[in-house]
Amino acid sequence: MSDTIHIHPGQVGHEVAHDDHHHGHHEQSFVTKYIFSQDHKTIGKQFLVTGIIWAIVGGLFSVLFRLQLGFPGQTFPILETVFGKWAEGGVIKAEFYYALITMHGTVLVFFVLTAGLSGTFANLLIPLQVGARDMASPFLNMLSYWFFFLASIVMISSLFLHTGPAAGGWTVYPPLSALGQASIGSRLGMDFWIVSMALFVVSALLGGLNYIATILNMRTKGMSMTRLPLTIWALFFTAVLGVLSFPVLFSGLILLLFDRNLGTSFYLSDIVVNGEILNNEGGSAILFQHLFWFLGHPEVYIILLPAMGMVSEILSVNSRKPIFGYMAMLGSLFAIAILAFLVWAHHMFVTGLNPFLGSIFVLLTLLIAVPSAIKVFNWLTTLWRGNIRLTPATLFAIGFVSLFISGGLTGIFLGNSTIDIHLHDTMFVVAHFHIVMGVASMFGMFAGIYHWFPKMFGRYLNSTLGYIHFWVTIVGAYLIFWPMHYEGLAGMPRRYLDKSSWASFSQFGDLDKMITIVSIIVFAVQLMFVFNFFYSIFKGRKVTSTNPWGANTLEWTTPINPGHGNWEGEIPEVHRWAYDYGKDGREFIPQTEPVGANESKH
Amino acid sequence: MQTVFIVAILLLGFLITFQIAKASEYVAVLRGEEKAKKQTNKVNAFLLLAFLILGLIGVYYCNETLKGKILGEAASNHGKHIDTMLQITLVLTGIVFVITQVALFWFAYKYQQSDDRKAYYYPHNNKLEVIWTVIPAIALTVLVGFGIFYWFKITGDAPKDAMEVEIIGSQFKWEFRYPGHDGPGGKGVFGKKYFKNITGDNPLGQIWDDPANRDDVYVTGEPMHLVVNKPVRLVINSKDVIHDVGLVHFRMKMDAVPGTPTTMWFTPTKTSKQMAQELGKANFVYEISCDQMCGKGHTGMRGEVIVETQEQFDAWMATKQPLYDKLFVNKPAVTDSTHTPDSTAKSVTAVLLKK
């Protein structure tokens, strides 16, 4: 095991320091450098670009079905242009509406906010911030991306099936998802969905195990666990959650595959569908929900924790102040990770769950608000008496905190089973999780992209476009989702296509129009961000110093465009935690600087 | 044409924005980057403050505009509990919302970068952290306490005198069954059923060998009738996929799961007529919405409930005839064999009846 890596001008060493099986130096072809790359930074970028493409697809779906929701009576020729037979005459067919919401949910939850978010930043930041030349296993890391890519191909293909993609909601509850007779989307499209998700789970596991192994074993000299930046802690807990919960989803989906194709009855019992009496007896439809939500709830923290970690880091760097209560932040991350496994049945209060069991889940669910509150107060205190640089990344981080507060508080309504009886499966739920999990995590992701873009590409994103992006998005997000809570308070069920035939839910026509229009604008601005992203990769302003934000963490000790192996020469040694900002009158003290004799203690 | 127009406008707007953004970057470089950065910092800090103020006004305005549209007073005993719980939570979370959002945006504005300011090195304070662990914990204990208290009231056993109605969901309709009066004390008992007995004539798969089925009344294609101020226990079933009986005005909801019957009970406190008067809507109806996505007709899976006085209910019930009578008693011309279950189903029937 050598600690150095040999870099020749114009050629980047391929092998990694900890790799005992040296392949020797060789010229990197385009394929090994950009496609089947084992460099964690390139893999991170691959996750990010794939995630962005998915986000455009998933976002576009929501805009298109929002057209139908906002203007129920009207026809939109563009819908027929895009969807063909599924929107004949410019009106989305009901069965295809359900396919669209299913794809929107699946794509954004798994492909964008899991793979695109933690895939990108775990890959980019873990080796750079713990001080390693690459992941524990660069090869498995590469496989992790390519399994994700395969999953993407299968999911995309399902869109072009004759019977359409899966249409049972992103939660794919059987029996609906198990019976082709019950829904056209439960035919071949559902098998594609299961296969795609199985591949996705493989990708998540390969990635997650690698992240954990790297964080535990490959920290540089002096980087004790309590000196790790909070981003790394957050990504660590994210990986642990994924490794422990994704296999449960996998098993649930395999049983579903059996029920669909092999005549088993894990989830099916007493069914007469379209006049056809099925033979299945003794299964439990609710069993699937337990298996699904055993992943499904940790999944929302898999999405949120990386955003929390990055926001902590970005707020601290740009307030020029240490993160307030590092140990409390760490403890609350830990508490959230543990509790994430103990609250899944709060998605099932009205399934006939034993009321006593329900009350236990109420207690555990509301308990999770305590560590969440600690985090919010600590972020606020980090800003307090800072000297805040309002970069686009900082603004998105502040936006994240605002959205996390708003969405977190509505979670207290839903986690309380008494109120959940009324609000369950209404638009209130849609508003809640879009704010707290969807938009907030997107904000965390944007903050991360604006902040680490210089490290990724050696150039800056255009910040004027960044400011426009932030302001339109935060105003739009609140305009879309805040009034939506009222639809839910009125009891309007989610996943309703046309409310006009209902006496109880038809009073929100104008509101639905407004939401649709705003969502189109917000989507357009995201496209502008995408343009900014790709334009800036090639034409953005060049970064001229290695540490443009004046940050303490190790990634800013690497060259502006680090090669494979990250550091030329020795890996730096760490002497302090990552948050010595504004200490002893100095603006920042990098982690690599030894503790001085006269330095004050904290 | 319209879409092309909109796309053209968006593209144009985007091009202009992009050119301005690019130009502003050049200007920044020319004018000196530090100066330009300070300028944008000030602008954004001001915008954060403006966002806070306008946002809070927006929250108020949104509430004023929409609060009249959220259904009014609950029409069941449990509904009132749920509304109370909702209000308690709303007040508590509302306070936290305002305090934290104000602090967030105010700090971001107040402590914007300035040359005269030095960031205050403040890594932790155990006392503060204990305080804001304990306060939320206490607040949440209160919410959990109230919540569980009401939850057990709502999900506890139905009163002994509750009437029972079975409600069965299937793609995409609701069917109902009333148990008659064949039990002890004139209370009805539902006859057993088996899904393999389901035919066009026997839509619920009732087992005709079970005498309890003889006076069960099957209702479909019309509203479910309930009696005001009389507790009702719904026995909920599904024939195909998971549905959900959603009763917004009563604030009640329960999944209909194939193979696993569920129940819920409540007491309607207002007749349909009363509600129509109170809300000033002559055409008011209690609606049953399916709240669990069940396929392409999910949006249209609508049922109605009529809440009326005992006399009105009895009069309505008197017009109904048990399905058994319809099939076997008042239709003597039809031979029994066409309607008795087939041999396989019969053997299963026997097993079920022995239980």
Short mmCIF file of N, CA, C and O in Angstrom, two decimals, chain B residues 35 37 62-63 65 68 89 109 114 117 119-120 168 191 194 211 249 274 281-282 293 315 331 333 349:
data_model
loop_
_atom_site.label_atom_id
_atom_site.label_comp_id
_atom_site.label_asym_id
_atom_site.label_seq_id
_atom_site.Cartn_x
_atom_site.Cartn_y
_atom_site.Cartn_z
N LYS B 35 -16.82 44.68 -5.86
CA LYS B 35 -17.88 45.68 -5.76
C LYS B 35 -19.20 45.08 -6.24
O LYS B 35 -20.24 45.23 -5.61
N LYS B 37 -20.05 41.99 -6.36
CA LYS B 37 -20.52 40.96 -5.42
C LYS B 37 -21.25 41.59 -4.24
O LYS B 37 -22.29 41.12 -3.80
N CYS B 62 -54.06 33.90 1.53
CA CYS B 62 -54.46 32.56 1.08
C CYS B 62 -55.52 32.00 2.02
O CYS B 62 -56.54 31.45 1.60
N ASN B 63 -55.29 32.18 3.31
CA ASN B 63 -56.24 31.67 4.29
C ASN B 63 -57.60 32.37 4.17
O ASN B 63 -58.64 31.73 4.19
N THR B 65 -58.88 33.74 1.57
CA THR B 65 -59.56 33.36 0.33
C THR B 65 -60.13 31.95 0.39
O THR B 65 -61.22 31.69 -0.12
N GLY B 68 -63.16 29.57 3.47
CA GLY B 68 -64.59 29.33 3.30
C GLY B 68 -64.90 28.10 2.46
O GLY B 68 -66.06 27.69 2.36
N THR B 89 -53.35 21.42 16.71
CA THR B 89 -52.09 21.28 15.96
C THR B 89 -51.80 22.53 15.14
O THR B 89 -50.66 22.98 15.06
N TYR B 109 -31.09 38.41 6.40
CA TYR B 109 -31.04 39.82 5.98
C TYR B 109 -30.08 40.61 6.86
O TYR B 109 -29.19 41.31 6.40
N SER B 114 -20.80 42.21 5.37
CA SER B 114 -20.43 43.62 5.40
C SER B 114 -19.00 43.70 5.91
O SER B 114 -18.54 42.84 6.66
N ARG B 117 -18.41 43.85 9.72
CA ARG B 117 -18.84 42.77 10.61
C ARG B 117 -17.81 41.64 10.62
O ARG B 117 -17.22 41.32 9.60
N ALA B 119 -17.75 37.61 11.68
CA ALA B 119 -18.61 36.51 12.13
C ALA B 119 -18.23 36.13 13.55
O ALA B 119 -17.06 36.17 13.92
N TYR B 120 -19.23 35.79 14.34
CA TYR B 120 -19.03 35.50 15.75
C TYR B 120 -18.75 34.00 15.88
O TYR B 120 -19.57 33.17 15.49
N ILE B 168 -69.32 -2.45 0.15
CA ILE B 168 -68.39 -3.25 -0.65
C ILE B 168 -67.96 -2.44 -1.86
O ILE B 168 -68.80 -1.99 -2.65
N GLY B 191 -75.36 -12.47 6.95
CA GLY B 191 -75.12 -13.85 6.55
C GLY B 191 -73.73 -14.01 5.99
O GLY B 191 -73.10 -13.04 5.56
N TYR B 194 -69.13 -15.97 0.35
CA TYR B 194 -67.89 -16.56 -0.15
C TYR B 194 -67.69 -16.06 -1.57
O TYR B 194 -68.61 -16.13 -2.39
N PRO B 211 -78.87 -19.29 7.20
CA PRO B 211 -80.17 -18.63 7.40
C PRO B 211 -80.04 -17.13 7.67
O PRO B 211 -80.98 -16.38 7.38
N HIS B 249 -67.44 14.68 4.98
CA HIS B 249 -68.21 15.49 5.93
C HIS B 249 -68.21 14.90 7.32
O HIS B 249 -68.33 15.60 8.30
N GLN B 274 -80.60 19.06 7.12
CA GLN B 274 -79.97 20.05 8.01
C GLN B 274 -78.72 20.63 7.39
O GLN B 274 -78.48 21.83 7.42
N LYS B 281 -76.90 25.25 0.70
CA LYS B 281 -76.83 24.58 -0.62
C LYS B 281 -78.00 23.62 -0.72
O LYS B 281 -78.02 22.58 -0.06
N ALA B 282 -78.95 23.96 -1.58
CA ALA B 282 -80.15 23.13 -1.69
C ALA B 282 -79.81 21.73 -2.19
O ALA B 282 -80.45 20.75 -1.83
N MET B 293 -56.22 4.89 -4.79
CA MET B 293 -56.23 4.74 -6.24
C MET B 293 -56.56 3.29 -6.63
O MET B 293 -55.94 2.36 -6.14
N ALA B 315 -89.22 3.89 6.66
CA ALA B 315 -90.09 3.94 5.48
C ALA B 315 -89.31 3.50 4.25
O ALA B 315 -89.81 2.75 3.40
N LYS B 331 -89.99 -15.62 -6.77
CA LYS B 331 -89.75 -15.99 -8.16
C LYS B 331 -89.86 -17.50 -8.29
O LYS B 331 -88.92 -18.18 -8.63
N ALA B 333 -91.15 -19.46 -10.30
CA ALA B 333 -91.08 -20.07 -11.62
C ALA B 333 -89.69 -20.61 -11.92
O ALA B 333 -89.52 -21.56 -12.67
N THR B 349 -68.80 -24.04 1.00
CA THR B 349 -69.85 -23.44 1.81
C THR B 349 -70.05 -24.24 3.10
O THR B 349 -70.13 -23.69 4.19
#
